[in-house]
């Protein structure tokens, strides 16, 4: 929870970063207060969860129905963002009620507020992008199209990269509880599929393909999310139903070795030198010089039998 304090971007943005909207999106939509992943395998599962949801959701509109309506895609993204604006606080509120016996809401106030700010920021960016697209399409002046179009392209790349980031960290809710991002992914994917199942809207597909594409996203996301939460529980003791304050502190990064300590390859051996000296060092001892503790001859070596 300590990482919830401090700079939002971690001081990584510069004036040159504005030329690369993907770098700005990485800093803005994955702030410095979001905790680092505990395990590379859990991080890979999170990437698979994001890719599975994106491919299954966009496959119907892009490859199956034929044609790609960019404005319609943005309108669907705006609808999904508004749904998330209400669904995410509702789901987190339900988990706060589950955690009520293990701790208080006051202990989670800072990460909860930060997550809400990130959610509002993303919804605002999607709304701004949709407004720019509609303004560009309705503009009759070439100058207006060029001026707004450049801003629109920057916002498009920025929002697209931001969508990938918030799909993985789910608005930084991992700062509240490590199991909240996979839980929110499951709830969101099923909520998006239920209206199509209830209304029977198969997007012009046959019954078999419609069911496969409609149920493919929630089933895939659910399986990966359950595997992700299972690994968090087995390896780190992080349980969804337990208040974050009752969880054991997660292991941090391996501390760096203090200066002067032996290398990691031989932790129990002191640094070894050459016990015999360098035989070829100029001015150094002869490699076959007598040992300093060897017995000395009783007479002078030049006159072994006396004068």
Coordinates of N, CA, C and O in Angstrom, one line a residue, residues 147-253:
X147 N -5.7 19.9 -38.8 CA -5.4 20.4 -37.5 C -6.0 19.4 -36.4 O -5.3 18.9 -35.5
X148 N -7.3 19.1 -36.6 CA -7.9 18.2 -35.7 C -7.5 16.7 -35.9 O -7.4 15.9 -35.0
X149 N -7.2 16.4 -37.2 CA -6.8 15.0 -37.5 C -5.5 14.6 -36.8 O -5.3 13.5 -36.3
X150 N -4.5 15.6 -36.7 CA -3.2 15.3 -36.1 C -3.4 15.0 -34.6 O -2.9 14.1 -34.0
X151 N -4.3 15.9 -34.0 CA -4.6 15.7 -32.6 C -5.3 14.3 -32.4 O -5.1 13.6 -31.4
X152 N -6.2 14.0 -33.3 CA -7.0 12.8 -33.2 C -6.1 11.6 -33.3 O -6.2 10.6 -32.6
X153 N -5.1 11.6 -34.2 CA -4.2 10.5 -34.3 C -3.3 10.3 -33.1 O -3.1 9.2 -32.6
X154 N -2.9 11.4 -32.5 CA -2.1 11.3 -31.2 C -3.0 10.7 -30.1 O -2.6 9.8 -29.4
X155 N -4.3 11.2 -30.0 CA -5.2 10.7 -29.0 C -5.5 9.2 -29.3 O -5.7 8.4 -28.3
X156 N -5.6 8.8 -30.5 CA -5.9 7.4 -30.8 C -4.9 6.5 -30.3 O -5.2 5.5 -29.7
X157 N -3.6 6.8 -30.6 CA -2.5 6.0 -30.2 C -2.4 6.0 -28.6 O -2.2 4.9 -28.0
X158 N -2.6 7.2 -28.1 CA -2.5 7.3 -26.6 C -3.6 6.5 -25.9 O -3.4 5.7 -25.0
X159 N -4.9 6.6 -26.4 CA -6.0 5.8 -25.8 C -5.9 4.3 -26.1 O -6.2 3.5 -25.2
X160 N -5.4 4.0 -27.3 CA -5.3 2.5 -27.5 C -4.2 1.9 -26.6 O -4.5 0.8 -26.0
X161 N -3.1 2.5 -26.4 CA -2.1 2.0 -25.5 C -2.6 2.0 -24.1 O -2.3 1.1 -23.3
X162 N -3.4 3.1 -23.8 CA -3.9 3.2 -22.4 C -5.0 2.1 -22.2 O -5.0 1.5 -21.1
X163 N -5.7 1.7 -23.2 CA -6.7 0.6 -23.0 C -6.0 -0.7 -22.7 O -6.5 -1.5 -21.9
X164 N -4.9 -0.9 -23.4 CA -4.1 -2.2 -23.1 C -3.6 -2.2 -21.6 O -3.7 -3.2 -20.9
X165 N -3.2 -1.0 -21.2 CA -2.6 -0.9 -19.8 C -3.7 -1.1 -18.8 O -3.6 -1.9 -17.8
X166 N -4.9 -0.4 -18.9 CA -5.9 -0.6 -17.9 C -6.6 -1.9 -18.0 O -7.2 -2.4 -17.0
X167 N -6.5 -2.6 -19.2 CA -7.1 -4.0 -19.2 C -6.2 -4.9 -18.4 O -6.8 -5.9 -17.9
X168 N -5.0 -4.7 -18.3 CA -4.1 -5.5 -17.5 C -4.2 -5.2 -16.0 O -4.3 -6.1 -15.2
X169 N -4.1 -3.9 -15.7 CA -4.1 -3.6 -14.2 C -5.5 -3.2 -13.7 O -5.7 -3.0 -12.5
X170 N -6.5 -3.1 -14.6 CA -7.9 -2.8 -14.3 C -7.9 -1.6 -13.3 O -8.4 -1.7 -12.2
X171 N -7.4 -0.5 -13.9 CA -7.4 0.8 -13.2 C -6.7 0.8 -11.9 O -7.1 1.5 -10.9
X172 N -5.6 0.0 -11.8 CA -4.8 0.0 -10.6 C -5.4 -0.6 -9.4 O -4.9 -0.4 -8.3
X173 N -6.4 -1.4 -9.6 CA -7.0 -2.1 -8.4 C -6.1 -3.1 -7.8 O -6.4 -3.5 -6.6
X174 N -5.0 -3.5 -8.4 CA -4.0 -4.4 -7.7 C -3.4 -3.7 -6.5 O -3.0 -4.4 -5.6
X175 N -3.4 -2.3 -6.5 CA -2.9 -1.6 -5.3 C -3.9 -1.8 -4.2 O -3.5 -1.6 -3.0
X176 N -5.1 -2.1 -4.4 CA -6.1 -2.4 -3.4 C -6.0 -3.9 -3.0 O -5.8 -4.2 -1.8
X177 N -6.1 -4.8 -3.9 CA -6.0 -6.2 -3.7 C -5.5 -6.8 -5.0 O -6.0 -6.5 -6.1
X178 N -4.5 -7.8 -4.9 CA -3.9 -8.4 -6.0 C -4.9 -9.2 -6.9 O -4.7 -9.4 -8.1
X179 N -6.0 -9.7 -6.3 CA -7.0 -10.5 -7.0 C -8.1 -9.7 -7.6 O -8.9 -10.2 -8.3
X180 N -8.1 -8.4 -7.4 CA -9.2 -7.6 -8.0 C -9.1 -7.5 -9.5 O -10.2 -7.5 -10.2
X181 N -7.9 -7.3 -10.1 CA -7.9 -7.2 -11.6 C -8.5 -8.4 -12.3 O -9.3 -8.3 -13.2
X182 N -8.1 -9.7 -11.9 CA -8.7 -10.8 -12.6 C -10.2 -10.9 -12.3 O -11.0 -11.3 -13.1
X183 N -10.6 -10.6 -11.1 CA -12.0 -10.6 -10.7 C -12.8 -9.7 -11.6 O -13.9 -10.0 -12.1
X184 N -12.4 -8.4 -11.7 CA -13.0 -7.4 -12.6 C -13.1 -7.8 -14.0 O -14.0 -7.6 -14.7
X185 N -12.0 -8.5 -14.5 CA -12.0 -9.0 -15.9 C -13.1 -10.0 -16.1 O -13.8 -10.0 -17.1
X186 N -13.3 -10.9 -15.2 CA -14.3 -11.9 -15.3 C -15.7 -11.3 -15.3 O -16.6 -11.6 -16.1
X187 N -16.0 -10.4 -14.3 CA -17.3 -9.7 -14.2 C -17.6 -8.9 -15.5 O -18.7 -9.0 -16.0
X188 N -16.6 -8.2 -16.0 CA -16.8 -7.3 -17.2 C -17.1 -8.2 -18.4 O -18.0 -7.9 -19.2
X189 N -16.3 -9.2 -18.6 CA -16.5 -10.1 -19.8 C -17.8 -10.7 -19.8 O -18.5 -10.8 -20.9
X190 N -18.3 -11.2 -18.7 CA -19.6 -11.8 -18.6 C -20.7 -10.8 -18.8 O -21.8 -11.1 -19.4
X191 N -20.5 -9.6 -18.3 CA -21.6 -8.6 -18.4 C -21.7 -8.2 -19.9 O -22.8 -7.9 -20.3
X192 N -20.6 -8.2 -20.6 CA -20.7 -7.8 -22.0 C -21.3 -8.9 -22.8 O -22.0 -8.6 -23.9
X193 N -21.3 -10.2 -22.4 CA -21.8 -11.3 -23.2 C -23.3 -11.5 -22.8 O -24.0 -12.0 -23.7
X194 N -23.7 -11.2 -21.6 CA -25.1 -11.6 -21.2 C -26.1 -10.9 -22.1 O -27.1 -11.5 -22.5
X195 N -26.0 -9.6 -22.4 CA -27.1 -9.0 -23.2 C -27.2 -9.6 -24.6 O -28.4 -9.8 -25.0
X196 N -26.1 -10.0 -25.2 CA -26.3 -10.7 -26.5 C -26.9 -12.1 -26.3 O -27.7 -12.5 -27.2
X197 N -26.6 -12.8 -25.2 CA -27.2 -14.1 -25.0 C -28.7 -13.9 -24.7 O -29.5 -14.7 -25.2
X198 N -29.1 -12.9 -23.9 CA -30.5 -12.7 -23.6 C -31.3 -12.3 -24.8 O -32.4 -12.8 -25.0
X199 N -30.8 -11.3 -25.6 CA -31.5 -10.8 -26.7 C -31.4 -11.7 -27.9 O -32.1 -11.5 -28.9
X200 N -30.5 -12.7 -27.9 CA -30.2 -13.5 -29.1 C -29.6 -12.8 -30.2 O -29.6 -13.3 -31.4
X201 N -28.9 -11.7 -30.0 CA -28.2 -11.0 -31.0 C -26.8 -11.7 -31.3 O -25.9 -11.6 -30.5
X202 N -26.7 -12.4 -32.4 CA -25.5 -13.2 -32.7 C -24.7 -12.4 -33.8 O -23.8 -13.0 -34.4
X203 N -25.0 -11.1 -34.0 CA -24.2 -10.3 -34.9 C -24.1 -10.8 -36.3 O -23.1 -10.8 -37.0
X204 N -25.3 -11.4 -36.7 CA -25.3 -11.9 -38.1 C -24.7 -13.3 -38.3 O -24.6 -13.7 -39.5
X205 N -24.2 -13.9 -37.3 CA -23.6 -15.2 -37.4 C -24.6 -16.3 -37.2 O -25.7 -16.2 -36.8
X206 N -24.1 -17.5 -37.6 CA -25.0 -18.7 -37.3 C -25.0 -19.0 -35.8 O -24.2 -18.4 -35.1
X207 N -25.9 -19.9 -35.5 CA -26.0 -20.2 -34.0 C -24.7 -20.7 -33.4 O -24.3 -20.3 -32.3
X208 N -24.1 -21.6 -34.1 CA -22.8 -22.2 -33.6 C -21.7 -21.1 -33.5 O -21.1 -21.0 -32.4
X209 N -21.5 -20.4 -34.6 CA -20.4 -19.4 -34.5 C -20.8 -18.3 -33.6 O -19.9 -17.7 -32.9
X210 N -22.0 -17.9 -33.5 CA -22.4 -16.8 -32.6 C -22.2 -17.2 -31.1 O -21.7 -16.4 -30.4
X211 N -22.5 -18.4 -30.8 CA -22.3 -18.9 -29.4 C -20.8 -19.0 -29.1 O -20.3 -18.6 -28.0
X212 N -20.0 -19.5 -30.1 CA -18.6 -19.6 -29.9 C -18.0 -18.2 -29.6 O -17.2 -18.0 -28.7
X213 N -18.3 -17.2 -30.5 CA -17.7 -15.9 -30.3 C -18.2 -15.1 -29.1 O -17.5 -14.4 -28.5
X214 N -19.5 -15.3 -28.8 CA -20.1 -14.6 -27.7 C -19.6 -15.2 -26.4 O -19.2 -14.5 -25.4
X215 N -19.5 -16.5 -26.3 CA -19.1 -17.2 -25.0 C -17.6 -17.3 -25.0 O -17.0 -17.7 -23.9
X216 N -16.9 -17.2 -26.1 CA -15.4 -17.4 -26.1 C -14.7 -16.4 -25.2 O -13.8 -16.9 -24.5
X217 N -15.1 -15.1 -25.3 CA -14.4 -14.2 -24.4 C -14.6 -14.4 -22.9 O -13.6 -14.6 -22.2
X218 N -15.8 -14.5 -22.4 CA -15.9 -14.7 -21.0 C -15.4 -16.0 -20.5 O -14.8 -16.1 -19.4
X219 N -15.5 -17.1 -21.3 CA -15.0 -18.4 -20.8 C -13.5 -18.4 -20.8 O -12.9 -18.9 -19.8
X220 N -12.9 -17.8 -21.8 CA -11.4 -17.8 -21.9 C -10.8 -16.9 -20.7 O -9.9 -17.3 -20.0
X221 N -11.5 -15.7 -20.6 CA -11.0 -14.8 -19.5 C -11.2 -15.4 -18.2 O -10.3 -15.3 -17.3
X222 N -12.3 -16.1 -18.0 CA -12.6 -16.7 -16.6 C -11.6 -17.8 -16.3 O -11.1 -17.9 -15.2
X223 N -11.3 -18.6 -17.3 CA -10.3 -19.7 -17.1 C -8.9 -19.1 -16.7 O -8.3 -19.6 -15.7
X224 N -8.5 -18.1 -17.4 CA -7.2 -17.6 -17.2 C -7.2 -16.8 -15.8 O -6.2 -16.9 -15.1
X225 N -8.2 -16.1 -15.5 CA -8.3 -15.4 -14.3 C -8.3 -16.3 -13.1 O -7.7 -16.0 -12.0
X226 N -9.0 -17.4 -13.2 CA -9.0 -18.4 -12.1 C -7.6 -19.0 -11.9 O -7.2 -19.2 -10.7
X227 N -7.0 -19.3 -13.0 CA -5.6 -19.8 -12.9 C -4.7 -18.7 -12.2 O -3.8 -19.1 -11.4
X228 N -4.9 -17.5 -12.6 CA -4.1 -16.4 -12.0 C -4.3 -16.3 -10.5 O -3.3 -16.2 -9.7
X229 N -5.6 -16.3 -10.1 CA -5.9 -16.2 -8.7 C -5.4 -17.4 -7.9 O -5.0 -17.3 -6.8
X230 N -5.5 -18.6 -8.6 CA -5.0 -19.8 -7.9 C -3.5 -19.8 -7.6 O -3.1 -20.2 -6.6
X231 N -2.7 -19.2 -8.6 CA -1.3 -19.1 -8.3 C -1.0 -18.1 -7.3 O -0.1 -18.3 -6.5
X232 N -1.7 -17.0 -7.2 CA -1.5 -16.0 -6.2 C -1.8 -16.6 -4.8 O -1.1 -16.3 -3.8
X233 N -2.8 -17.5 -4.7 CA -3.1 -18.1 -3.4 C -2.1 -19.2 -3.0 O -1.7 -19.2 -1.9
X234 N -1.7 -20.0 -4.0 CA -0.8 -21.1 -3.7 C 0.6 -20.6 -3.4 O 1.3 -21.1 -2.4
X235 N 1.1 -19.6 -4.1 CA 2.5 -19.2 -4.0 C 2.7 -18.1 -3.0 O 3.8 -18.0 -2.4
X236 N 1.7 -17.3 -2.8 CA 1.9 -16.1 -2.0 C 0.9 -16.0 -0.9 O 0.9 -15.0 -0.1
X237 N -0.1 -16.9 -0.8 CA -1.1 -16.8 0.2 C -2.1 -15.7 0.1 O -2.7 -15.3 1.1
X238 N -2.2 -15.2 -1.1 CA -3.2 -14.0 -1.3 C -4.5 -14.6 -1.7 O -4.7 -15.3 -2.8
X239 N -5.5 -14.4 -0.9 CA -6.9 -14.9 -1.1 C -7.8 -13.8 -1.4 O -7.7 -12.7 -0.7
X240 N -8.7 -14.0 -2.3 CA -9.7 -13.0 -2.7 C -10.6 -12.6 -1.5 O -10.9 -11.4 -1.4
X241 N -11.0 -13.5 -0.7 CA -12.0 -13.2 0.3 C -11.3 -12.6 1.6 O -12.1 -12.2 2.5
X242 N -10.0 -12.5 1.6 CA -9.3 -11.9 2.8 C -9.1 -10.4 2.6 O -8.6 -10.0 1.5
X243 N -9.3 -9.6 3.6 CA -9.0 -8.2 3.5 C -7.5 -8.0 3.3 O -6.6 -8.7 3.8
X244 N -7.1 -7.0 2.4 CA -5.7 -6.9 2.1 C -4.8 -6.6 3.4 O -3.6 -7.0 3.4
X245 N -5.4 -6.0 4.4 CA -4.6 -5.8 5.6 C -4.3 -7.0 6.3 O -3.3 -7.1 7.1
X246 N -5.0 -8.1 6.1 CA -4.7 -9.4 6.8 C -3.7 -10.3 6.0 O -3.3 -11.3 6.5
X247 N -3.4 -9.9 4.8 CA -2.5 -10.6 3.9 C -1.0 -10.5 4.4 O -0.7 -9.4 4.9
X248 N -0.3 -11.5 4.3 CA 1.2 -11.4 4.6 C 1.8 -10.5 3.6 O 1.4 -10.5 2.4
X249 N 2.8 -9.7 4.0 CA 3.4 -8.8 3.0 C 4.1 -9.6 1.9 O 4.7 -10.6 2.1
X250 N 3.8 -9.1 0.7 CA 4.4 -9.7 -0.5 C 5.9 -9.6 -0.5 O 6.4 -8.6 -0.1
X251 N 6.6 -10.6 -1.1 CA 8.0 -10.5 -1.1 C 8.5 -9.4 -2.1 O 7.9 -9.3 -3.2
X252 N 9.4 -8.7 -1.7 CA 9.9 -7.6 -2.5 C 11.0 -8.0 -3.4 O 11.4 -9.2 -3.4
X253 N 11.6 -7.1 -4.2 CA 12.7 -7.5 -5.0 C 13.9 -7.9 -4.2 O 14.1 -7.5 -3.1

